[in-house]
PDB file of C-alpha atoms and ligand atoms in Angstrom:
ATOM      1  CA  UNK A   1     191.447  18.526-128.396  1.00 94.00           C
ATOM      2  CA  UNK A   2     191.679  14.736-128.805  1.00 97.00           C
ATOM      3  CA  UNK A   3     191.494  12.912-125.559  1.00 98.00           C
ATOM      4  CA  UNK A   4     190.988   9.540-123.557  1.00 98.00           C
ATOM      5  CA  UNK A   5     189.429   8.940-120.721  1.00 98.00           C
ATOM      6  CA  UNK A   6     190.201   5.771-118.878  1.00 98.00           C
ATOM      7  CA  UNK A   7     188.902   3.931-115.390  1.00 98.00           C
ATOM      8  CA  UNK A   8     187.106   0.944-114.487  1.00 98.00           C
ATOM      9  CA  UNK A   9     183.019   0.051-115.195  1.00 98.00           C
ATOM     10  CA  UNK A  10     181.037   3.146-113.423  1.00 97.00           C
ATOM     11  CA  UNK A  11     184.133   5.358-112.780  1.00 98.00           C
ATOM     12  CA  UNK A  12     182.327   8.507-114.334  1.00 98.00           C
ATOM     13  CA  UNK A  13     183.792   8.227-118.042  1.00 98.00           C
ATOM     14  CA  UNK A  14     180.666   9.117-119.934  1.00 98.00           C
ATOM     15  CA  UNK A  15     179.731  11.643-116.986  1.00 98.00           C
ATOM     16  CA  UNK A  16     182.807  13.381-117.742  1.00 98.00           C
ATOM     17  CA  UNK A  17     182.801  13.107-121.552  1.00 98.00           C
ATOM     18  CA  UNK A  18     179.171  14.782-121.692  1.00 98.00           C
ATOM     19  CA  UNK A  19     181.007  17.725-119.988  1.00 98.00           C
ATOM     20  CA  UNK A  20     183.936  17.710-121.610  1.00 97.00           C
ATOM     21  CA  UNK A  21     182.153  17.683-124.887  1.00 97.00           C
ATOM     22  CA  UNK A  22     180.122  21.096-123.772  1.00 96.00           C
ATOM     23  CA  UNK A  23     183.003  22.559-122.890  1.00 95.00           C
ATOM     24  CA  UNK A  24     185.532  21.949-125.529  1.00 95.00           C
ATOM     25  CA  UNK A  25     183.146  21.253-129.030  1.00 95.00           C
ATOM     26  CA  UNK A  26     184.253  17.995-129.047  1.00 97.00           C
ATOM     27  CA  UNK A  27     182.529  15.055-129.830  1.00 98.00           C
ATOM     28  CA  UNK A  28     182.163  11.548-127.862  1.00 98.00           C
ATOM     29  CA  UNK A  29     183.094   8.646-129.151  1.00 98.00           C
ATOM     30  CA  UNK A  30     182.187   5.947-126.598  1.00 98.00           C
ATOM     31  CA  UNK A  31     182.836   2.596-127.885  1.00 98.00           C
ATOM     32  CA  UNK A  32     180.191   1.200-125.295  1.00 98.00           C
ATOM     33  CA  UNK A  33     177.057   3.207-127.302  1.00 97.00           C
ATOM     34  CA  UNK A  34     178.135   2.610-130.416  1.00 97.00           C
ATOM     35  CA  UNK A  35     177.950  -1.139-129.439  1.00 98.00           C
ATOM     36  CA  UNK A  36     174.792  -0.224-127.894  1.00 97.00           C
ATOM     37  CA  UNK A  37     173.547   0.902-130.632  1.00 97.00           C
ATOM     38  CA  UNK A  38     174.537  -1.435-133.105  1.00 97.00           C
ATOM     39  CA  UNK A  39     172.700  -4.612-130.762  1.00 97.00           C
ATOM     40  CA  UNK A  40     169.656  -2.643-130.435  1.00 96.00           C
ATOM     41  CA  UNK A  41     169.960  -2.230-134.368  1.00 97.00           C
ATOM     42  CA  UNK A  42     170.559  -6.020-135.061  1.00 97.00           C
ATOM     43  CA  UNK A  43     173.736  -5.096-137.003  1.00 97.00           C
ATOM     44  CA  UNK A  44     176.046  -8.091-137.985  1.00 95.00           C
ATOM     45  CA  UNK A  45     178.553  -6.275-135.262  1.00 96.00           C
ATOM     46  CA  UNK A  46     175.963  -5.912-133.061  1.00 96.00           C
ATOM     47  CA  UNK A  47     174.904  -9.857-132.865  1.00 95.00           C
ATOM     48  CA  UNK A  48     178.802 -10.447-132.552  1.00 94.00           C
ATOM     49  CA  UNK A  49     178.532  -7.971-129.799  1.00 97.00           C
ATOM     50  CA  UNK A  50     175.781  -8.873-127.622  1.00 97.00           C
ATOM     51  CA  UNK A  51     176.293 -12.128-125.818  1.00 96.00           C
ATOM     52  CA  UNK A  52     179.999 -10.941-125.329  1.00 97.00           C
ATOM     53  CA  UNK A  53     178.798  -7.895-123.243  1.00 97.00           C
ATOM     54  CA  UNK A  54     176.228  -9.434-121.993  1.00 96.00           C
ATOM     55  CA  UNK A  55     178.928 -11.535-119.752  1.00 96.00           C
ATOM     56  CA  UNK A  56     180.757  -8.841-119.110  1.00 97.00           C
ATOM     57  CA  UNK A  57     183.999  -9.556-121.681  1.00 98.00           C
ATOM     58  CA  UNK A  58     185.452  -7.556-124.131  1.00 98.00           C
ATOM     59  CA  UNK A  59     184.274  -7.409-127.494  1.00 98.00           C
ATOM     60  CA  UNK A  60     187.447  -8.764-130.046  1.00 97.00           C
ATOM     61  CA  UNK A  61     189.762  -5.610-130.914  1.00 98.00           C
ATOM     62  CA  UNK A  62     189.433  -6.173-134.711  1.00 96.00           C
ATOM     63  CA  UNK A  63     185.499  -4.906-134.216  1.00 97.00           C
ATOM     64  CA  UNK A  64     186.009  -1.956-131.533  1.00 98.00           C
ATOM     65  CA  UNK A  65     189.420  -1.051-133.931  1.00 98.00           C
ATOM     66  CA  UNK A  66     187.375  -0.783-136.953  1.00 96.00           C
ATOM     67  CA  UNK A  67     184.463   1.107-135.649  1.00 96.00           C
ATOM     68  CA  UNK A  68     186.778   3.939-134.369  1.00 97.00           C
ATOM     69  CA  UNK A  69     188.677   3.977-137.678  1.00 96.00           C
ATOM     70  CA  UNK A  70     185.345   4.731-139.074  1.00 95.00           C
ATOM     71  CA  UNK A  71     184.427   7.251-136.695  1.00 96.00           C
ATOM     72  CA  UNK A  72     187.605   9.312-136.507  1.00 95.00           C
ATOM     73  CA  UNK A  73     187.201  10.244-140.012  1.00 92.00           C
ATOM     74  CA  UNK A  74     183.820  11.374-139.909  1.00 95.00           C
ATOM     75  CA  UNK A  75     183.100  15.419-140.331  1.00 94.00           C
ATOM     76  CA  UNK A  76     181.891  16.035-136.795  1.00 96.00           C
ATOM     77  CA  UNK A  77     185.329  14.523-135.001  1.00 96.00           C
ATOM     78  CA  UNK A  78     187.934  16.974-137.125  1.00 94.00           C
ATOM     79  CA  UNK A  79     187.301  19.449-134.061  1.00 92.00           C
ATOM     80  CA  UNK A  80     188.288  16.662-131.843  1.00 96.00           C
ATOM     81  CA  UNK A  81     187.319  13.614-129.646  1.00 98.00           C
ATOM     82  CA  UNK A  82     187.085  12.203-126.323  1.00 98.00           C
ATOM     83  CA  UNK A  83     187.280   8.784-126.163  1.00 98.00           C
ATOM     84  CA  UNK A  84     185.673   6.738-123.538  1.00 98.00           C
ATOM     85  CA  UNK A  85     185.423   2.815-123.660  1.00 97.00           C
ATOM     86  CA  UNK A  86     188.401   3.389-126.182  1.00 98.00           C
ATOM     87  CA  UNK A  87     191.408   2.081-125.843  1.00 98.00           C
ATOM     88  CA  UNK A  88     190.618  -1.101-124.058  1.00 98.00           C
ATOM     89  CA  UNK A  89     193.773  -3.511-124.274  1.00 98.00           C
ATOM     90  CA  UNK A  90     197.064  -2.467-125.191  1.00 98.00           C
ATOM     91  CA  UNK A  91     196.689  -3.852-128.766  1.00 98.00           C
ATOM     92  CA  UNK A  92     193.675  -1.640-129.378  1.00 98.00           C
ATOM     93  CA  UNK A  93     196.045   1.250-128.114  1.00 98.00           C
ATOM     94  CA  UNK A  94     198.666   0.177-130.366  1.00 98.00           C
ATOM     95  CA  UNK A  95     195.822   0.417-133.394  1.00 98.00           C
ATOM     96  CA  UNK A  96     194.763   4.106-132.188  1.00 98.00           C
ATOM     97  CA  UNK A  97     198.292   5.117-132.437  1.00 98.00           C
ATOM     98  CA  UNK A  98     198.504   3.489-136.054  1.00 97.00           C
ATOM     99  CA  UNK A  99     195.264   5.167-137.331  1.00 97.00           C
ATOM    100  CA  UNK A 100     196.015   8.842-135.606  1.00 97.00           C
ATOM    101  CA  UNK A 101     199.697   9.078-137.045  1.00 96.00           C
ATOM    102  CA  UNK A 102     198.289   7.596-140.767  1.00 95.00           C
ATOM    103  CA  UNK A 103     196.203  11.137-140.294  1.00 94.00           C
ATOM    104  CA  UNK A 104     198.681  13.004-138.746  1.00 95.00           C
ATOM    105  CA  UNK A 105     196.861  13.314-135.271  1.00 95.00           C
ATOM    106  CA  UNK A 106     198.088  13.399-132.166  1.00 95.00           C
ATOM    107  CA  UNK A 107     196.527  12.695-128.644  1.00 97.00           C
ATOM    108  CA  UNK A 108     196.556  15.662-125.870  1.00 96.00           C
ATOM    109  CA  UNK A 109     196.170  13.621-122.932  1.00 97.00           C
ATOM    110  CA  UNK A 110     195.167  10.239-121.525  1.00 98.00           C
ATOM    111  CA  UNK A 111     192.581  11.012-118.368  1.00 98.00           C
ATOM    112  CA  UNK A 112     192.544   7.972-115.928  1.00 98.00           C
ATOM    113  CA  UNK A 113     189.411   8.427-112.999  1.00 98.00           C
ATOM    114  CA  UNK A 114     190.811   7.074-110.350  1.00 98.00           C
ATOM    115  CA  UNK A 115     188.162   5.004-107.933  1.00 98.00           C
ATOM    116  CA  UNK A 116     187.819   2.549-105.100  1.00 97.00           C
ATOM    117  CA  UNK A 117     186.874  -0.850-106.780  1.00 96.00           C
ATOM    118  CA  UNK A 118     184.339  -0.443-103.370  1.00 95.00           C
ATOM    119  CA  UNK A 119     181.891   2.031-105.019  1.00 97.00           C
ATOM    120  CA  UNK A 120     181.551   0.786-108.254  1.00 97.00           C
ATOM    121  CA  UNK A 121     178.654  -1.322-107.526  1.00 97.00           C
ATOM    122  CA  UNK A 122     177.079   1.881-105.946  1.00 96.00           C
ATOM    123  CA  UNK A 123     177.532   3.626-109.348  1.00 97.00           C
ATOM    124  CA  UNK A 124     176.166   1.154-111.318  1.00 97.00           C
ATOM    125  CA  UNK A 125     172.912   1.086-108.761  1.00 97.00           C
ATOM    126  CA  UNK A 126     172.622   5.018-109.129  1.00 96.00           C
ATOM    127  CA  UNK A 127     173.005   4.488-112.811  1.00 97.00           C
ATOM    128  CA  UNK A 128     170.452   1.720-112.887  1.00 97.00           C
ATOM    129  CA  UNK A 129     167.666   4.264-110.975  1.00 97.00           C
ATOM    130  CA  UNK A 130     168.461   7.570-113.081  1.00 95.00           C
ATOM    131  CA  UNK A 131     167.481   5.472-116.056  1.00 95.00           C
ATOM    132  CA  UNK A 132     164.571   3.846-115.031  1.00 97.00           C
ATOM    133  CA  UNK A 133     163.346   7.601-113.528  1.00 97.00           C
ATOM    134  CA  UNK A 134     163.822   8.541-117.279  1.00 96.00           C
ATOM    135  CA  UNK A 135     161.902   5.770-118.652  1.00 97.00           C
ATOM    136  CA  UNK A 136     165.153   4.208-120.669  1.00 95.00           C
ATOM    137  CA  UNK A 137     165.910   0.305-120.456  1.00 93.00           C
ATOM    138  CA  UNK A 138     168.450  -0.123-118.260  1.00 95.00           C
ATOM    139  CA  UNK A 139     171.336  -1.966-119.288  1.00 96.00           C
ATOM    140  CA  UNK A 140     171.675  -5.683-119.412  1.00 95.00           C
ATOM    141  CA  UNK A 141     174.953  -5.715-117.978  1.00 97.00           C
ATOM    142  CA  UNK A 142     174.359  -3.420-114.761  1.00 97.00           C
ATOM    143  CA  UNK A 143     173.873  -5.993-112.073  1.00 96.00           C
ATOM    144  CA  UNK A 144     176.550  -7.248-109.845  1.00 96.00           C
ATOM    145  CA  UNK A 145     177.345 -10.330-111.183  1.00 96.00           C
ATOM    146  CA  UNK A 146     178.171  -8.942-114.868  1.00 97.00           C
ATOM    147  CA  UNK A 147     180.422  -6.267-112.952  1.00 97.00           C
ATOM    148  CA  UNK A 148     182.459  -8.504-111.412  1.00 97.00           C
ATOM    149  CA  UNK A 149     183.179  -9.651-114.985  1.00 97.00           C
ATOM    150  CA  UNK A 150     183.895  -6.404-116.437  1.00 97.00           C
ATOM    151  CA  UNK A 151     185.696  -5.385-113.163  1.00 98.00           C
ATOM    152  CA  UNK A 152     188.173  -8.403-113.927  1.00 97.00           C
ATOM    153  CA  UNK A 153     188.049  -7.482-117.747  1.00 98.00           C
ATOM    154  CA  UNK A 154     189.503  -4.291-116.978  1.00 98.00           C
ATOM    155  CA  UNK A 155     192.211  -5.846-114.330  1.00 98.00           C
ATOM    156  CA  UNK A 156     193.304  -7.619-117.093  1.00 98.00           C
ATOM    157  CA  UNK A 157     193.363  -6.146-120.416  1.00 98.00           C
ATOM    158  CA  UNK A 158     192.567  -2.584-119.922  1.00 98.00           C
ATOM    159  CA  UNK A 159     194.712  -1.341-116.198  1.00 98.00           C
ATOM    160  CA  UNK A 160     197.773  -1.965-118.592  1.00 98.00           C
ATOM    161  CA  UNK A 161     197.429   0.849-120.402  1.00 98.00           C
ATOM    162  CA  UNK A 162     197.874   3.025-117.228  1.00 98.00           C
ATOM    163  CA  UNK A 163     201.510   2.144-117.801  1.00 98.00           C
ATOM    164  CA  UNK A 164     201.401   2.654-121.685  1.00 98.00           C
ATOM    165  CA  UNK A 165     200.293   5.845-121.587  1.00 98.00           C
ATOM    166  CA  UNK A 166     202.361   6.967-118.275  1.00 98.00           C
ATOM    167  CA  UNK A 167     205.747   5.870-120.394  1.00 97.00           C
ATOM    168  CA  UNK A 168     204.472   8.299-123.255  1.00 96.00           C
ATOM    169  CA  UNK A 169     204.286  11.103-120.473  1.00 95.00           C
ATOM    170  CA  UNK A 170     200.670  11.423-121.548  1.00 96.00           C
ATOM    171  CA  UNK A 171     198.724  10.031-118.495  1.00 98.00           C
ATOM    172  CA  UNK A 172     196.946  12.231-115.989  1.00 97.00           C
ATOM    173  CA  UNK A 173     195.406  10.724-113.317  1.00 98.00           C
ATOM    174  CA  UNK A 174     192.401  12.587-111.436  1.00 98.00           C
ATOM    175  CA  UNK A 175     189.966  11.578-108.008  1.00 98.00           C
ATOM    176  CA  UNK A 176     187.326  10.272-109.376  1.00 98.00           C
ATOM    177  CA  UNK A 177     185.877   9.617-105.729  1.00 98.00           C
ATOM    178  CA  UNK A 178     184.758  12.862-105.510  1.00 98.00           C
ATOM    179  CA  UNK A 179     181.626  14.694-106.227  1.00 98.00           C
ATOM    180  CA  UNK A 180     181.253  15.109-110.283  1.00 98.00           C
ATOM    181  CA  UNK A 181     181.976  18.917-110.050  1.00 98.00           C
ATOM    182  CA  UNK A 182     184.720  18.732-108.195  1.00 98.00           C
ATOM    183  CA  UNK A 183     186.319  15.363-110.769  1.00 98.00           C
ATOM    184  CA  UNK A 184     185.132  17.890-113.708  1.00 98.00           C
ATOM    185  CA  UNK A 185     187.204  20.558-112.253  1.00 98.00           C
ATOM    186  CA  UNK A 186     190.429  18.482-111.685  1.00 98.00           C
ATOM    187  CA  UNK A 187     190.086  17.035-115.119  1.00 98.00           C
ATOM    188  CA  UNK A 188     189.599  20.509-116.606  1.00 97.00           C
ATOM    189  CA  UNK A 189     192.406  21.869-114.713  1.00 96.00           C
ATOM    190  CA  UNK A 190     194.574  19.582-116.204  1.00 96.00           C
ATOM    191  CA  UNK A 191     193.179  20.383-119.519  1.00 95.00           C
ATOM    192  CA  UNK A 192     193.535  24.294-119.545  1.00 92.00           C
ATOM    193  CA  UNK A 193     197.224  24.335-119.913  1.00 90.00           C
ATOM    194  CA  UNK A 194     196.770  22.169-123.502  1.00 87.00           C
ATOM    195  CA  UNK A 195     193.867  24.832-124.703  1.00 79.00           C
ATOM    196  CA  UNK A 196     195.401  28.373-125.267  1.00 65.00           C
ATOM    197  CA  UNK A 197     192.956  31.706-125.893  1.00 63.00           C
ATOM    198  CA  UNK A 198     191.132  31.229-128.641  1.00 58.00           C
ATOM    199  CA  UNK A 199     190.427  26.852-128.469  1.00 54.00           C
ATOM    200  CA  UNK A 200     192.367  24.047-130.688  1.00 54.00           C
ATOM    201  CA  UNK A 201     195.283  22.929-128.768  1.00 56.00           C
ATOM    202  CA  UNK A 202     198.957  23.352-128.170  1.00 51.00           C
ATOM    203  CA  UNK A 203     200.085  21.131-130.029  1.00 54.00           C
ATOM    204  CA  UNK A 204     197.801  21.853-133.252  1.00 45.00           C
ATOM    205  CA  UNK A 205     198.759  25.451-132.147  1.00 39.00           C
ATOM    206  CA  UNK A 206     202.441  25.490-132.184  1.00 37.00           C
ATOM    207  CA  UNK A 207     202.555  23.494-135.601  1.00 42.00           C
ATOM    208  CA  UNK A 208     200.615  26.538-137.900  1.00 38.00           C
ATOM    209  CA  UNK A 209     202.661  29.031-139.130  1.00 42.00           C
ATOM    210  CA  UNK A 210     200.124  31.496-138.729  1.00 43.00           C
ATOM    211  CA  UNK A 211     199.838  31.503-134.968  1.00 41.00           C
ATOM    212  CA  UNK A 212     203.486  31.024-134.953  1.00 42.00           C
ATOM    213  CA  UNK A 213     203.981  34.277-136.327  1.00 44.00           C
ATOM    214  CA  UNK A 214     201.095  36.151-135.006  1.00 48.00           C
ATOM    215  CA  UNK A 215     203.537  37.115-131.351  1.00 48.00           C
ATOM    216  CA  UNK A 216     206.162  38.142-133.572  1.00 47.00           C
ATOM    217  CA  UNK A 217     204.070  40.662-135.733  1.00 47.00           C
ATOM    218  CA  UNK A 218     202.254  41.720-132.447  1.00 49.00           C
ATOM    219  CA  UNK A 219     205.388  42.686-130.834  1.00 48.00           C
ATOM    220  CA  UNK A 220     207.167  44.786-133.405  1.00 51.00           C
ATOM    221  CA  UNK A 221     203.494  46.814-134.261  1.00 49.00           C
ATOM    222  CA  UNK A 222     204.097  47.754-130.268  1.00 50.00           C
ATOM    223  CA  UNK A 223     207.281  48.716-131.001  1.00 52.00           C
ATOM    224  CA  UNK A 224     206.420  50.838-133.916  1.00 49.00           C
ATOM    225  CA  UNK A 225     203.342  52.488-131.814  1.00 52.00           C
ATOM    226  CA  UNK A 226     205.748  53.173-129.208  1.00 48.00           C
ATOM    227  CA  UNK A 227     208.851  54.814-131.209  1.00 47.00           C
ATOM    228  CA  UNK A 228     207.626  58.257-131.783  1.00 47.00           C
ATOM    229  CA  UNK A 229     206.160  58.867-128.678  1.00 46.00           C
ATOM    230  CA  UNK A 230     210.001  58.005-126.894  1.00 45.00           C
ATOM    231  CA  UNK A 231     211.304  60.816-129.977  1.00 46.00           C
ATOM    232  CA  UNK A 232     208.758  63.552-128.532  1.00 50.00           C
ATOM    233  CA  UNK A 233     209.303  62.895-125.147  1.00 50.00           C
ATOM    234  CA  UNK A 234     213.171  63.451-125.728  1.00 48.00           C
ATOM    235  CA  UNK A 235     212.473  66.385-128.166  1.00 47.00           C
ATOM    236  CA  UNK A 236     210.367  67.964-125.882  1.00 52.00           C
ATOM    237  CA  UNK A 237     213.040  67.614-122.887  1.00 47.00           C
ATOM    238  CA  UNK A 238     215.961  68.715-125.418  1.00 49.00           C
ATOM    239  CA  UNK A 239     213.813  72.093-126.192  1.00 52.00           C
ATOM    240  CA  UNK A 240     213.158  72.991-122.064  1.00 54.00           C
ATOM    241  CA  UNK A 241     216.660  72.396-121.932  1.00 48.00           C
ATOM    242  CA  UNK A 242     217.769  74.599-124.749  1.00 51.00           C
ATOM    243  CA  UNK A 243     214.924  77.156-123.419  1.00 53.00           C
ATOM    244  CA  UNK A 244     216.631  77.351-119.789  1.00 52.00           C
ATOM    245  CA  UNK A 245     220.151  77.591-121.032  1.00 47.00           C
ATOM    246  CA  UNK A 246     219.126  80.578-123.525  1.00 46.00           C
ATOM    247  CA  UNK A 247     217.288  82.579-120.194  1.00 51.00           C
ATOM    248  CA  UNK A 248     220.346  81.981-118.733  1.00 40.00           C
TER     249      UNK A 248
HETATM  250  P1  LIG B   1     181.002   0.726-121.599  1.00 65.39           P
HETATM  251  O1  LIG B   1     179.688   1.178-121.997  1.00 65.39           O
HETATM  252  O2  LIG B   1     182.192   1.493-121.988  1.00 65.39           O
HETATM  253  O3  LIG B   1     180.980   0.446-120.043  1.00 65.39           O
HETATM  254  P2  LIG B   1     182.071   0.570-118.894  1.00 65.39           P
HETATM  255  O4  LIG B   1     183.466   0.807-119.247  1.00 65.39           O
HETATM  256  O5  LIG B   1     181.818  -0.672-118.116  1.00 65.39           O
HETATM  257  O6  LIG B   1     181.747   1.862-118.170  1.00 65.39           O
HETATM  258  P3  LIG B   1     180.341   2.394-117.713  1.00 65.39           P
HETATM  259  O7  LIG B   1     179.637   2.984-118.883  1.00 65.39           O
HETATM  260  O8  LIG B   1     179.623   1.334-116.953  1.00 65.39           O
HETATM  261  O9  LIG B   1     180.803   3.488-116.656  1.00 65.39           O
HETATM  262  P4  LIG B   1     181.254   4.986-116.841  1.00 65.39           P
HETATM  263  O10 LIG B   1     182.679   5.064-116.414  1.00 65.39           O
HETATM  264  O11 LIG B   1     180.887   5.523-118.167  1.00 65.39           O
HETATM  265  O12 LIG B   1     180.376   5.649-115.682  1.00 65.39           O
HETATM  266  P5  LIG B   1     179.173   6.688-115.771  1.00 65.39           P
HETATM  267  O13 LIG B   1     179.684   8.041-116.152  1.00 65.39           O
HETATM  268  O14 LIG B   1     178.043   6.136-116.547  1.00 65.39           O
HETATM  269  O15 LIG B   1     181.216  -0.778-122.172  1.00 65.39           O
HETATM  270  C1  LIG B   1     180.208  -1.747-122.053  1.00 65.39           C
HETATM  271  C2  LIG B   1     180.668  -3.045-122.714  1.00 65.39           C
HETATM  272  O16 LIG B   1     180.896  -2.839-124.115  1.00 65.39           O
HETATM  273  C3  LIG B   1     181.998  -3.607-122.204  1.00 65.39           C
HETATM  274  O17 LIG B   1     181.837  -4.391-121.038  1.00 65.39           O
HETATM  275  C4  LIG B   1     182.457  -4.426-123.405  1.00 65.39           C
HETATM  276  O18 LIG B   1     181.769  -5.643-123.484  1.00 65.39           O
HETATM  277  C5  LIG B   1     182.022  -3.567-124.577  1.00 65.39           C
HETATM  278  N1  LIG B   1     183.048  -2.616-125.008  1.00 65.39           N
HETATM  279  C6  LIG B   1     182.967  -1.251-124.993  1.00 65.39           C
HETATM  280  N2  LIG B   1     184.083  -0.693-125.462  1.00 65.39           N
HETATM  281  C7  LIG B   1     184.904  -1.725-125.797  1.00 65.39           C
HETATM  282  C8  LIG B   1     186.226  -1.792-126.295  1.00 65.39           C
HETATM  283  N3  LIG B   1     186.932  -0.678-126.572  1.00 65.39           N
HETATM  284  N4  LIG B   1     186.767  -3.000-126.499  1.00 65.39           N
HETATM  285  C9  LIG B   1     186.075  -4.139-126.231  1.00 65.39           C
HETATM  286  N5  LIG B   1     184.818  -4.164-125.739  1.00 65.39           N
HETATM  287  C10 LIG B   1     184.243  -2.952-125.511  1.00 65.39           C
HETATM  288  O19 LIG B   1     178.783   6.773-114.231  1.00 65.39           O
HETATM  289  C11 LIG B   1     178.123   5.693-113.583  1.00 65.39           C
HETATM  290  C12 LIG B   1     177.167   6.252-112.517  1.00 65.39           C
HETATM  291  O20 LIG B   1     177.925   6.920-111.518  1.00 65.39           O
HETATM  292  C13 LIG B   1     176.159   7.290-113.033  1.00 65.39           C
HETATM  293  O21 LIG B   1     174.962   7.102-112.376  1.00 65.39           O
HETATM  294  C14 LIG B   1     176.774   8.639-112.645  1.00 65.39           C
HETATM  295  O22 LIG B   1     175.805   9.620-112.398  1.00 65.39           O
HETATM  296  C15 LIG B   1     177.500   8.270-111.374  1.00 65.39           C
HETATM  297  N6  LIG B   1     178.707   9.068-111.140  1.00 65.39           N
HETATM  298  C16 LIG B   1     179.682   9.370-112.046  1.00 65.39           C
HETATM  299  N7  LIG B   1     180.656  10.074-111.451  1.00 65.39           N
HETATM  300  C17 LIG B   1     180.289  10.218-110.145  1.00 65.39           C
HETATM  301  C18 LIG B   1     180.920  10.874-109.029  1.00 65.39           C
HETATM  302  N8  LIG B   1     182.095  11.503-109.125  1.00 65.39           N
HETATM  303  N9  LIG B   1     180.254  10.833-107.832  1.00 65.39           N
HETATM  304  C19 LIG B   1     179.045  10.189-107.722  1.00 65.39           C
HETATM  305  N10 LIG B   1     178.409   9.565-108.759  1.00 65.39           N
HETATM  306  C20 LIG B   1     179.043   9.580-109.959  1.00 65.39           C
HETATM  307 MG1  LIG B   2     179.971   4.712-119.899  1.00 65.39          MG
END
């Protein structure tokens, strides 16, 4: 399963993702942490990174590009991904489909939370007080006046790719106003027709010869089980037959 999530600063992406992850043995590959990350680590990417999130802006698509190129090809992603933070602008979505189709991947579906620009402030508040109740620092960039930034950020460069993804019949678009069980549901609902018996996905599915055969060789091993017991039940009829004809 190789997904996206999309939607605005506090929409729920990396709520959903930690599900989606549990449910699916996927991994998350939020572009957001990794940036995280690398400021907190001092990286070069991460010094590039931090005043540029610190205002709110988007950090330049040759950086995000190259540390999902990285990540894609690492061990624990093979089983599949869910992207949140990733695409961003429609170049960045134009890279992802470079890099998948130079491995011969292929995306499931794009998952857009849809949300009032109204309660995003309210998100990033609630955000702001789980983390300081679990001791972590909270993030530089949760206050109101960096979210207007990132708000118009994602106006901008990253609502486009509603449309991209919507003209590659890949988009689904879920209520993200809603409590998180109830978004989790809707999101997995439109999820369980990609993910037949068994995991992988329908498209992975459909492409191995193995599964491709495997209703084939099911249905003639019926067929076979079921042959001689159609031969007794019209030998046995044939003999009552014969039986009744001979009394008579
Ligand atoms: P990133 O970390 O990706 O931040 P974001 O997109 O602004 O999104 P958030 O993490 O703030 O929100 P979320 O949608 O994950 O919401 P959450 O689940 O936490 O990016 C940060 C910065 O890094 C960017 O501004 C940019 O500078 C840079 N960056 C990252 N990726 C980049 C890229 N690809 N290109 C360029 N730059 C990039 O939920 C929020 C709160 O709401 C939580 O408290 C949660 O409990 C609550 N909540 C969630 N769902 C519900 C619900 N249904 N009902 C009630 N509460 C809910
Ligand atoms: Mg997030």
């Amino acid at each position: 399963m190789r997904l996206i999530l999309l939607g605005p600063p506090g929409a729920g992406k990396g709520t959903q993702a930690q599900r989606l992850i549990a449910k699916y043995g996927i991994v998350q590959l939020s572009t957001g942490d990794m940036l995280r990350a690398a400021v907190a680590a001092g990286t070069p990417v991460g010094l590039r990174a931090k005043s540029v999130m610190e205002r709110g802006e988007l950090v330049p698509d040759d950086v995000v590009v190259a540390i999902i190129a990285d990540r894609i090809g690492q061990r624990d992603a093979k089983r599949g991904f869910v992207l949140d933070g990733f695409p961003r602008t429609v170049s960045q979505a134009e890279a992802l489909d470079r890099l998948l189709a130079e491995r011969g991947l292929e995306l499931d579906a794009v998952v857009e939370l849809k949300v009032d620009e109204s309660i995003l402030l309210q998100r990033i508040e609630k955000r702001v007080a789980e983390m300081s109740a679990r001791g972590e620092k909270v993030r530089p960039d949760d206050n109101p006046e960096v979210l207007k930034g990132r708000l118009s950020a994602y106006k901008a460069q990253t609502a486009p790719l509603v449309d991209y993804y919507a003209g590659k019949g890949m988009l689904k678009s879920v209520n993200g106003m809603v409590a998180i069980d109830a978004v989790t549901g809707a999101v997995m609902g439109h999820l369980a027709p990609l993910v037949p018996r068994g995991g992988g996905s329908v498209r992975r599915k459909v492409k191995t010869r193995k599964t491709a055969k495997r209703p084939a060789a099911k249905a003639s091993a019926r067929r076979k089980r079921s042959a001689p017991k159609k031969r007794n039940k019209v030998g046995k009829a044939k003999n009552r037959t014969r039986r009744r004809l001979t009394r008579a």
